[in-house]
mmCIF file with all atom_site columns, C-alpha atoms in Angstrom:
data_model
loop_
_atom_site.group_PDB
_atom_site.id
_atom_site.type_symbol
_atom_site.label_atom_id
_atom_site.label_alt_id
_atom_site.label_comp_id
_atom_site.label_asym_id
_atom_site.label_entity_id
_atom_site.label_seq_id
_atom_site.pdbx_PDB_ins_code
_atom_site.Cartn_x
_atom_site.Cartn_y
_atom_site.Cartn_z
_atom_site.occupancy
_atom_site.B_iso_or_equiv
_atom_site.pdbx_formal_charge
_atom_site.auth_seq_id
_atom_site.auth_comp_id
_atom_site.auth_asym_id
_atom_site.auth_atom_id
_atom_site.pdbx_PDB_model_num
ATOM 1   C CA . UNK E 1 1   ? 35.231  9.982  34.739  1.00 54.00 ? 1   UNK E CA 1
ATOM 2   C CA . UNK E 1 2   ? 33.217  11.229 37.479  1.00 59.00 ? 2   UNK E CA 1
ATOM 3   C CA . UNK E 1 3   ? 30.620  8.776  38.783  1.00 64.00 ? 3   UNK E CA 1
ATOM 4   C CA . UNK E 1 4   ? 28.916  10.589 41.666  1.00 72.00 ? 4   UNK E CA 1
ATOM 5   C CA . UNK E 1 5   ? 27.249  13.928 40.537  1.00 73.00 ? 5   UNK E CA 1
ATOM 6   C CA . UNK E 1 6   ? 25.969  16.537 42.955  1.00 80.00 ? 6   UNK E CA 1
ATOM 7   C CA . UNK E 1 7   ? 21.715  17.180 43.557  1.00 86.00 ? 7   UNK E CA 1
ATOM 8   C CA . UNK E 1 8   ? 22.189  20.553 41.494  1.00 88.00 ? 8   UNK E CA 1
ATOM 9   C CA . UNK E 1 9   ? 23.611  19.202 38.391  1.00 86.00 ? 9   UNK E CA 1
ATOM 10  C CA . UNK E 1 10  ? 21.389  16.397 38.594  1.00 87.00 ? 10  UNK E CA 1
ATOM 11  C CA . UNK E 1 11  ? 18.408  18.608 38.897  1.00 91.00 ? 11  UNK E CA 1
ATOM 12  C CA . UNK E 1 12  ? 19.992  20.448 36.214  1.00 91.00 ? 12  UNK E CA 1
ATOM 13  C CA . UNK E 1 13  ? 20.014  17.667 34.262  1.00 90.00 ? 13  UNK E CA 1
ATOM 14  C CA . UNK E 1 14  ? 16.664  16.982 34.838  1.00 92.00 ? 14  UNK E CA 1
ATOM 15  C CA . UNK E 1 15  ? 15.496  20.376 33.524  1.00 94.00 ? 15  UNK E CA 1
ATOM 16  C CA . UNK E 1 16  ? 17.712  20.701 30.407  1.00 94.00 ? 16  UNK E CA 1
ATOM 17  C CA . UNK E 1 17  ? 16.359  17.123 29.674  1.00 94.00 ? 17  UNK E CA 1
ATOM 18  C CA . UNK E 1 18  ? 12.498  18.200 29.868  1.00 95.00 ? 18  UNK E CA 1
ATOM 19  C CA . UNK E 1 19  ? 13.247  21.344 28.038  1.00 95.00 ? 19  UNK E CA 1
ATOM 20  C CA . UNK E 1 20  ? 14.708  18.849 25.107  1.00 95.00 ? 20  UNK E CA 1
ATOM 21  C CA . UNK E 1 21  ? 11.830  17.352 25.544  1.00 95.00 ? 21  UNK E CA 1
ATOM 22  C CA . UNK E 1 22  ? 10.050  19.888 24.819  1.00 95.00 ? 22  UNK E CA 1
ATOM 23  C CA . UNK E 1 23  ? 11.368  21.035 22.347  1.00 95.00 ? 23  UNK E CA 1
ATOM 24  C CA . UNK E 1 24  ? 11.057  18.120 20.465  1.00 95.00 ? 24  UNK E CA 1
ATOM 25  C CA . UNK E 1 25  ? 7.339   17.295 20.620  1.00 95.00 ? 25  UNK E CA 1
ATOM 26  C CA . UNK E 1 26  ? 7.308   20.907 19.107  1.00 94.00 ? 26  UNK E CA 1
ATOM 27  C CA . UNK E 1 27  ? 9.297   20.024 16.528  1.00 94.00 ? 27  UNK E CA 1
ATOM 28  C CA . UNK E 1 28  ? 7.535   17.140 16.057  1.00 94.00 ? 28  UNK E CA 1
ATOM 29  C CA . UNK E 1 29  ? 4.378   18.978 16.137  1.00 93.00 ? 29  UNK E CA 1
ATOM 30  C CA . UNK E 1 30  ? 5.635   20.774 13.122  1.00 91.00 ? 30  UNK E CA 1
ATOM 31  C CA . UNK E 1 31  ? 5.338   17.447 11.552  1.00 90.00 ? 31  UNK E CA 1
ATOM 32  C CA . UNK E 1 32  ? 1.773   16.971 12.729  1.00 89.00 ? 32  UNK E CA 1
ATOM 33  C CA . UNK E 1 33  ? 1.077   20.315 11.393  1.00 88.00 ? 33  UNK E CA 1
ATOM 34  C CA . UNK E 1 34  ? 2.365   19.224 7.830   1.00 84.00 ? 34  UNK E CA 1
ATOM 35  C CA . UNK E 1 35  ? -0.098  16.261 7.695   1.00 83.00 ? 35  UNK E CA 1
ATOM 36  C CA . UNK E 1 36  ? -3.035  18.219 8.787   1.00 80.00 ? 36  UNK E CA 1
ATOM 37  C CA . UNK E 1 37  ? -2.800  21.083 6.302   1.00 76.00 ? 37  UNK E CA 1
ATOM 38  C CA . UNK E 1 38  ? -0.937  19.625 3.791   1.00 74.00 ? 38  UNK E CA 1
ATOM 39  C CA . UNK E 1 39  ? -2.099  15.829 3.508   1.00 71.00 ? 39  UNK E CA 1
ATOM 40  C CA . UNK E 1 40  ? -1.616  14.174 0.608   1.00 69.00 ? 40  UNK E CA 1
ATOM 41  C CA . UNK E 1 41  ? -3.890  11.842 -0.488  1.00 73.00 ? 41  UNK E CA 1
ATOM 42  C CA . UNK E 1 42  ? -3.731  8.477  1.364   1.00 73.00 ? 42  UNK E CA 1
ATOM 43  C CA . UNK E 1 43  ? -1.501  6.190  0.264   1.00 80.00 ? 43  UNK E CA 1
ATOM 44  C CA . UNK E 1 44  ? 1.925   4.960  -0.872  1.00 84.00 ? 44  UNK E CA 1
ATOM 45  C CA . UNK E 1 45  ? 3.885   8.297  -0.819  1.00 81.00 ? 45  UNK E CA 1
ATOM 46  C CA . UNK E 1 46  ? 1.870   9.853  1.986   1.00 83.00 ? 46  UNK E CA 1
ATOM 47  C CA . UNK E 1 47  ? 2.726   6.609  4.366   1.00 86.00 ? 47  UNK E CA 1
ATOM 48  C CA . UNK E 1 48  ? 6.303   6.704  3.263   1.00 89.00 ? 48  UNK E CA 1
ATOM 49  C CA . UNK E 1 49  ? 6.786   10.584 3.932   1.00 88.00 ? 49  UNK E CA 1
ATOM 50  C CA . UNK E 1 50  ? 5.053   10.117 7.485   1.00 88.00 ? 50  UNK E CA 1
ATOM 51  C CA . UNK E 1 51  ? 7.537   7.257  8.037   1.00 91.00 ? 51  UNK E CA 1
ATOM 52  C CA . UNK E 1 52  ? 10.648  9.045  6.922   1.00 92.00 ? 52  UNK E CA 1
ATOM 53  C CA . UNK E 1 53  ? 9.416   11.766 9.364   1.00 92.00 ? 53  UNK E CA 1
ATOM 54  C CA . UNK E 1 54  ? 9.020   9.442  11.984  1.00 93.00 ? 54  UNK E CA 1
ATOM 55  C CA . UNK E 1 55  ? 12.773  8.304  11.813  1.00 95.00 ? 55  UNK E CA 1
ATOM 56  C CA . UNK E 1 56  ? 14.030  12.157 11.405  1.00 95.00 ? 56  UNK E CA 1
ATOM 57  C CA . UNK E 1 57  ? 12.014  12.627 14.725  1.00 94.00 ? 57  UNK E CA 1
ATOM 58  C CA . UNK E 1 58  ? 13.582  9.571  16.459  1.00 94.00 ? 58  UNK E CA 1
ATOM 59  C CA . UNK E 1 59  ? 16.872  10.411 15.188  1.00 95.00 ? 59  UNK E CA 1
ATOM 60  C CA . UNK E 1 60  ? 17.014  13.715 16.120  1.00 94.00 ? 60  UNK E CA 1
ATOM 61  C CA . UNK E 1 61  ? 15.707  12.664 19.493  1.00 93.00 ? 61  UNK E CA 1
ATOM 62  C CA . UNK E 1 62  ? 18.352  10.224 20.371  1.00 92.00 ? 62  UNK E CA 1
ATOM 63  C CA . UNK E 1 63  ? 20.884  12.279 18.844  1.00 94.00 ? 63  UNK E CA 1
ATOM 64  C CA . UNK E 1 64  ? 19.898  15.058 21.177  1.00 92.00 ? 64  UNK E CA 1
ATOM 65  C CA . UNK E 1 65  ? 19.531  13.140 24.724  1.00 91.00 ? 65  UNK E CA 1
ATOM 66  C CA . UNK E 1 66  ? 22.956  11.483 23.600  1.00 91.00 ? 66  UNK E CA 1
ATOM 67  C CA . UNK E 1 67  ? 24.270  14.889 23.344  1.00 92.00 ? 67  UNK E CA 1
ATOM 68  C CA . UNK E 1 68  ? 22.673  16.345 26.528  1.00 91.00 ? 68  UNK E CA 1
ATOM 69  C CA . UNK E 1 69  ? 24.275  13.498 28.478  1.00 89.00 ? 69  UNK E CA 1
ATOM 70  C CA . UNK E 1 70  ? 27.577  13.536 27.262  1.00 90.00 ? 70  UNK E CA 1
ATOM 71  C CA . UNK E 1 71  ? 28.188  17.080 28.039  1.00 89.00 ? 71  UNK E CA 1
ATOM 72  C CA . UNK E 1 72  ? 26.012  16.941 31.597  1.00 86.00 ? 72  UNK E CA 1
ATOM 73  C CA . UNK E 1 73  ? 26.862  13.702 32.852  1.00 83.00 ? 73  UNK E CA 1
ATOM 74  C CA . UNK E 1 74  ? 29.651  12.518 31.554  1.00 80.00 ? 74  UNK E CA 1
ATOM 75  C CA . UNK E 1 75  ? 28.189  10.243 29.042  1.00 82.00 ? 75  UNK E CA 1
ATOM 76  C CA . UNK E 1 76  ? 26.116  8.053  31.591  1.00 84.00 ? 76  UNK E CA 1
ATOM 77  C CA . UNK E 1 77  ? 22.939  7.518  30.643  1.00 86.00 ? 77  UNK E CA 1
ATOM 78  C CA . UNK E 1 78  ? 20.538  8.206  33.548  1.00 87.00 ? 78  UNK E CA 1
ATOM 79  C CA . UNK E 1 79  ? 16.846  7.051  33.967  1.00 89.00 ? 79  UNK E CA 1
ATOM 80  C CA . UNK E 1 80  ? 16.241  10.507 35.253  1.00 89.00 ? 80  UNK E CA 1
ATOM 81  C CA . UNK E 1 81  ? 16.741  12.224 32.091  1.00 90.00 ? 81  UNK E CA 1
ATOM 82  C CA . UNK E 1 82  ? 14.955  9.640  29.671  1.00 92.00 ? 82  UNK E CA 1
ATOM 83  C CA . UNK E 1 83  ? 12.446  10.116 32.055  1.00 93.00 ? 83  UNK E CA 1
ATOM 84  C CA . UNK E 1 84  ? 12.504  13.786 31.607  1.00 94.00 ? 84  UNK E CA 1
ATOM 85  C CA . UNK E 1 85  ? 13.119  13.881 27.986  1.00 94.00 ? 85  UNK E CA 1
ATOM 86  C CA . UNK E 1 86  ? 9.401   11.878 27.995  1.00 95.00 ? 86  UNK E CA 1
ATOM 87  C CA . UNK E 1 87  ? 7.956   14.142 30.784  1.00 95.00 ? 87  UNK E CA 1
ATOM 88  C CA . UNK E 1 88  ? 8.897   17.429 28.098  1.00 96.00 ? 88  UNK E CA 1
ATOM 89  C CA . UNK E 1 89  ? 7.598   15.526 25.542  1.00 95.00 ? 89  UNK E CA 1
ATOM 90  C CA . UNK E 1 90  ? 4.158   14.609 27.563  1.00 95.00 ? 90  UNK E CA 1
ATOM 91  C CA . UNK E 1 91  ? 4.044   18.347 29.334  1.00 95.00 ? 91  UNK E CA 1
ATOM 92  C CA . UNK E 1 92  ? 3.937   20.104 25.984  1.00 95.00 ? 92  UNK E CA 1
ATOM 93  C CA . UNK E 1 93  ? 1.501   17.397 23.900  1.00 94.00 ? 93  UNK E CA 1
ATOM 94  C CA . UNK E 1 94  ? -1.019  18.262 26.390  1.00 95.00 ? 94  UNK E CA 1
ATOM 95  C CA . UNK E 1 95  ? -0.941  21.258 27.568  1.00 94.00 ? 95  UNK E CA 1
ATOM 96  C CA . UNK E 1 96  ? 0.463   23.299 24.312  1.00 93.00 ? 96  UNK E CA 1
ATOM 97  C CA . UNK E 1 97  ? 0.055   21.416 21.506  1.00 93.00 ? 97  UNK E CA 1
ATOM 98  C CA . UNK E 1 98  ? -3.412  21.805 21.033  1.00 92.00 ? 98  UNK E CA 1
ATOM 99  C CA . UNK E 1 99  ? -3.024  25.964 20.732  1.00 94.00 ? 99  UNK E CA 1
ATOM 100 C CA . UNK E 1 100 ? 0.102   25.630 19.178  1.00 92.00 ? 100 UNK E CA 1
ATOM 101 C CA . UNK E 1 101 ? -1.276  23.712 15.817  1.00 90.00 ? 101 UNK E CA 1
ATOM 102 C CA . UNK E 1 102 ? -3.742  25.815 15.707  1.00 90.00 ? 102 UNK E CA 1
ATOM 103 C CA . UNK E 1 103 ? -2.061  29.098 15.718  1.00 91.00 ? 103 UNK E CA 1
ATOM 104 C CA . UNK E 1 104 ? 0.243   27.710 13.076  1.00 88.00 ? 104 UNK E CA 1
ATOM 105 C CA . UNK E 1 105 ? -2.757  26.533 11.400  1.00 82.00 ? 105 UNK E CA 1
ATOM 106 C CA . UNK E 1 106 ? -4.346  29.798 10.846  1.00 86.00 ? 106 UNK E CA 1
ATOM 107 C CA . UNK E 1 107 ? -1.089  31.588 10.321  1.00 86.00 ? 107 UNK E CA 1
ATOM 108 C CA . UNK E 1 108 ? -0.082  29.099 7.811   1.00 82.00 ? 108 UNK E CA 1
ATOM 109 C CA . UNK E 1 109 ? -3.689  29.542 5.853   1.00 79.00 ? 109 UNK E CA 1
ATOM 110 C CA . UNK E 1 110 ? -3.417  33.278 6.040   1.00 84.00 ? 110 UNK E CA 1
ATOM 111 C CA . UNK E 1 111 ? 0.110   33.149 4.084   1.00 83.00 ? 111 UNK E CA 1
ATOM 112 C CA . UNK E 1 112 ? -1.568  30.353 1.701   1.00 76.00 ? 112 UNK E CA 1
ATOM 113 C CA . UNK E 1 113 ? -4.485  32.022 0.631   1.00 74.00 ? 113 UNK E CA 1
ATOM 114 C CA . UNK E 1 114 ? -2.732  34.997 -0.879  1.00 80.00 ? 114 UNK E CA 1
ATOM 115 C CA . UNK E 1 115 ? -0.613  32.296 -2.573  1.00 79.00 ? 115 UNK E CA 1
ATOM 116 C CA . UNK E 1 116 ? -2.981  30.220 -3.483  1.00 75.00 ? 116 UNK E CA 1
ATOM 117 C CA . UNK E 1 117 ? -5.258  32.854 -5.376  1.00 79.00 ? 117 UNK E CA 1
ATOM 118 C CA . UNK E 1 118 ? -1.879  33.632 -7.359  1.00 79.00 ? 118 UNK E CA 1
ATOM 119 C CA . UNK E 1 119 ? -0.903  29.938 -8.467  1.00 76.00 ? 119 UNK E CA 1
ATOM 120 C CA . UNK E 1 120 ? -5.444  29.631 -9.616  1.00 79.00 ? 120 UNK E CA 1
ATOM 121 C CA . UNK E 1 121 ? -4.845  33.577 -11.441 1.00 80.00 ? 121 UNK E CA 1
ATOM 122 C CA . UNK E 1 122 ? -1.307  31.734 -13.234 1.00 79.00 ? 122 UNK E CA 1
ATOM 123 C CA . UNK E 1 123 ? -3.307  28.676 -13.899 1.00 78.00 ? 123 UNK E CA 1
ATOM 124 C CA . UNK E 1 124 ? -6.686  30.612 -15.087 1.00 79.00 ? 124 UNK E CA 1
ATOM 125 C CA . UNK E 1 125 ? -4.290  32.729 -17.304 1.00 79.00 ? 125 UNK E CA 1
ATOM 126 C CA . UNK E 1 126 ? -1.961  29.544 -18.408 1.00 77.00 ? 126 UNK E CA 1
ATOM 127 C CA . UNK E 1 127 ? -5.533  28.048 -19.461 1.00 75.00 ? 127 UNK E CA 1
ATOM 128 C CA . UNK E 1 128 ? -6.571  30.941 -21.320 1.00 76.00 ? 128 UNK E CA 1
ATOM 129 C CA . UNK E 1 129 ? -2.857  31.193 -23.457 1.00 72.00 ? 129 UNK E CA 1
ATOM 130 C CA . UNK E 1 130 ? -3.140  27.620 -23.949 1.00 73.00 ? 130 UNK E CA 1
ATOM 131 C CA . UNK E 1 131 ? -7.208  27.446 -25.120 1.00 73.00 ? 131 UNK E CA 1
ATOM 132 C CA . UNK E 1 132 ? -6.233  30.280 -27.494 1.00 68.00 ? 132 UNK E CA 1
ATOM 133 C CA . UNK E 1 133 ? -3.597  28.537 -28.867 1.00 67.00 ? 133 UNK E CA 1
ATOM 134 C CA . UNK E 1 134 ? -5.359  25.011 -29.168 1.00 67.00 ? 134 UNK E CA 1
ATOM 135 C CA . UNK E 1 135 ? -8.203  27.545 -30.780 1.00 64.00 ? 135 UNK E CA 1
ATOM 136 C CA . UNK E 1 136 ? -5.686  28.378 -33.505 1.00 66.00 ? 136 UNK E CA 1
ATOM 137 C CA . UNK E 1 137 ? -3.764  25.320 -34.236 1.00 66.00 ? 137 UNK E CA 1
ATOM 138 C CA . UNK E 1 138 ? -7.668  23.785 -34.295 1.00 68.00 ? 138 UNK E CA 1
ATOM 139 C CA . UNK E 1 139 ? -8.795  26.718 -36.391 1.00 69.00 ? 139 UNK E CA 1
ATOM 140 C CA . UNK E 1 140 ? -5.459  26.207 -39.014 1.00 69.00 ? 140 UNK E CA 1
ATOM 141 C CA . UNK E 1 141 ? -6.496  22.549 -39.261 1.00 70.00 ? 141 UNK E CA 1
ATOM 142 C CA . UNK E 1 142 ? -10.667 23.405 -40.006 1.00 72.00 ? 142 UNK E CA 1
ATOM 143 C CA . UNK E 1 143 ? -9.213  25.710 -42.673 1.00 70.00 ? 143 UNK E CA 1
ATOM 144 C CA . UNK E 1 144 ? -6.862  22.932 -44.638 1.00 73.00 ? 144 UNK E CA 1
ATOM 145 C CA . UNK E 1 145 ? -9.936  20.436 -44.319 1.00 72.00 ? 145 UNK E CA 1
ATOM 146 C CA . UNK E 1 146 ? -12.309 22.504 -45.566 1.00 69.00 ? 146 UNK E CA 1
ATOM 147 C CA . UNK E 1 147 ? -9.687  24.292 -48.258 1.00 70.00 ? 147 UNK E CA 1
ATOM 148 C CA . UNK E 1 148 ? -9.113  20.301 -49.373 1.00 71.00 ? 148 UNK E CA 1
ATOM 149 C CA . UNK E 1 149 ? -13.061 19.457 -49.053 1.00 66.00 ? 149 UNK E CA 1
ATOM 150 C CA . UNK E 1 150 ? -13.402 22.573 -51.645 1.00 63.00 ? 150 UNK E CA 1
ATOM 151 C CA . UNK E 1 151 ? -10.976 21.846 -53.867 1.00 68.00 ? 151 UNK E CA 1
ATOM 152 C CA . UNK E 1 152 ? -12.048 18.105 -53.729 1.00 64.00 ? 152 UNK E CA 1
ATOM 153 C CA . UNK E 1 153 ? -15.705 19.372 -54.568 1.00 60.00 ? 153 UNK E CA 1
ATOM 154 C CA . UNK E 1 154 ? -14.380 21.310 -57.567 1.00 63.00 ? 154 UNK E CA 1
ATOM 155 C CA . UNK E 1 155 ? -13.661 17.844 -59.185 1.00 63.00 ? 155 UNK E CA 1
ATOM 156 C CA . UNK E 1 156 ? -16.481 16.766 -59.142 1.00 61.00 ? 156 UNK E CA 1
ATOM 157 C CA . UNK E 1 157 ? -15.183 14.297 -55.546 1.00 55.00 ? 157 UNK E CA 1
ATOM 158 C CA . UNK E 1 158 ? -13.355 12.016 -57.936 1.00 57.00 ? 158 UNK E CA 1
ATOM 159 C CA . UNK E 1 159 ? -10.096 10.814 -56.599 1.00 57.00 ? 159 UNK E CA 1
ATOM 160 C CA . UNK E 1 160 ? -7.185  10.048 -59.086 1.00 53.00 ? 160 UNK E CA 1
#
């Protein structure tokens, strides 16, 4: 194991470790962009998804700092790249991130709206197959009342 590393690979280090970190508060904006334009109503499931988010974030985080040390440094952990992991993280939340969500934003509506006028045309047309329907069955039932009304009226309404 080599415990003394050279400036270059430790500057090295230091970049590869604010690029992760970059790269992960843009993945993590992807989950930022999820709750803005597609929030679910608060409660239960929408806390639960946010927190199952949370820990694929975290987990893909450490997974990825673990990995970027053990093939830079040897596996030692080094307060320089924590410490540029965070910087990456910081750099891109506010200076990018801002522009980033919404770009995605307006991309994402201007796939959805196209999408969402199909699912309401489905739905509109669903409602119509299913009204006439109902209108039938409903229709069927008026005519056996009112064929049973008539034939009761023929005698005279006198059950036997």
């Amino acid at each position: 194991m080599n415990w003394f590393i050279s400036q270059r690979e430790l500057f090295f280090l230091l970049i590869v470790s604010i690029t992760c970190g970059f790269a992960g508060a843009a993945f993590y904006d992807l989950f930022r962009l999820r709750r803005i334009c597609f929030a679910l109503k608060s409660g239960f499931a929408e806390n639960l998804l946010i927190a199952v988010e949370d820990v694929i974030f975290f987990a893909s985080a450490g997974i990825t700092l673990t990995l970027v040390f053990f093939v830079l440094n040897s596996g030692q952990v080094r307060l320089m790249g924590v410490g540029g992991f965070l910087s990456g993280f910081l750099l891109w939340r506010f200076t990018v991130s801002k522009y980033f969500l919404v770009a995605a934003g307006f991309v994402l509506r201007l796939i959805a709206l196209p999408i969402k006028k199909a699912v309401m045309s489905v739905r509109k047309f669903a409602g119509r197959v299913m009204s006439a329907w109902k209108y039938k069955k409903e229709s069927a039932r008026t005519d056996e009342i009112c064929r049973c009304a008539l034939e009761d009226a023929s005698h005279g309404f006198i059950k036997k």
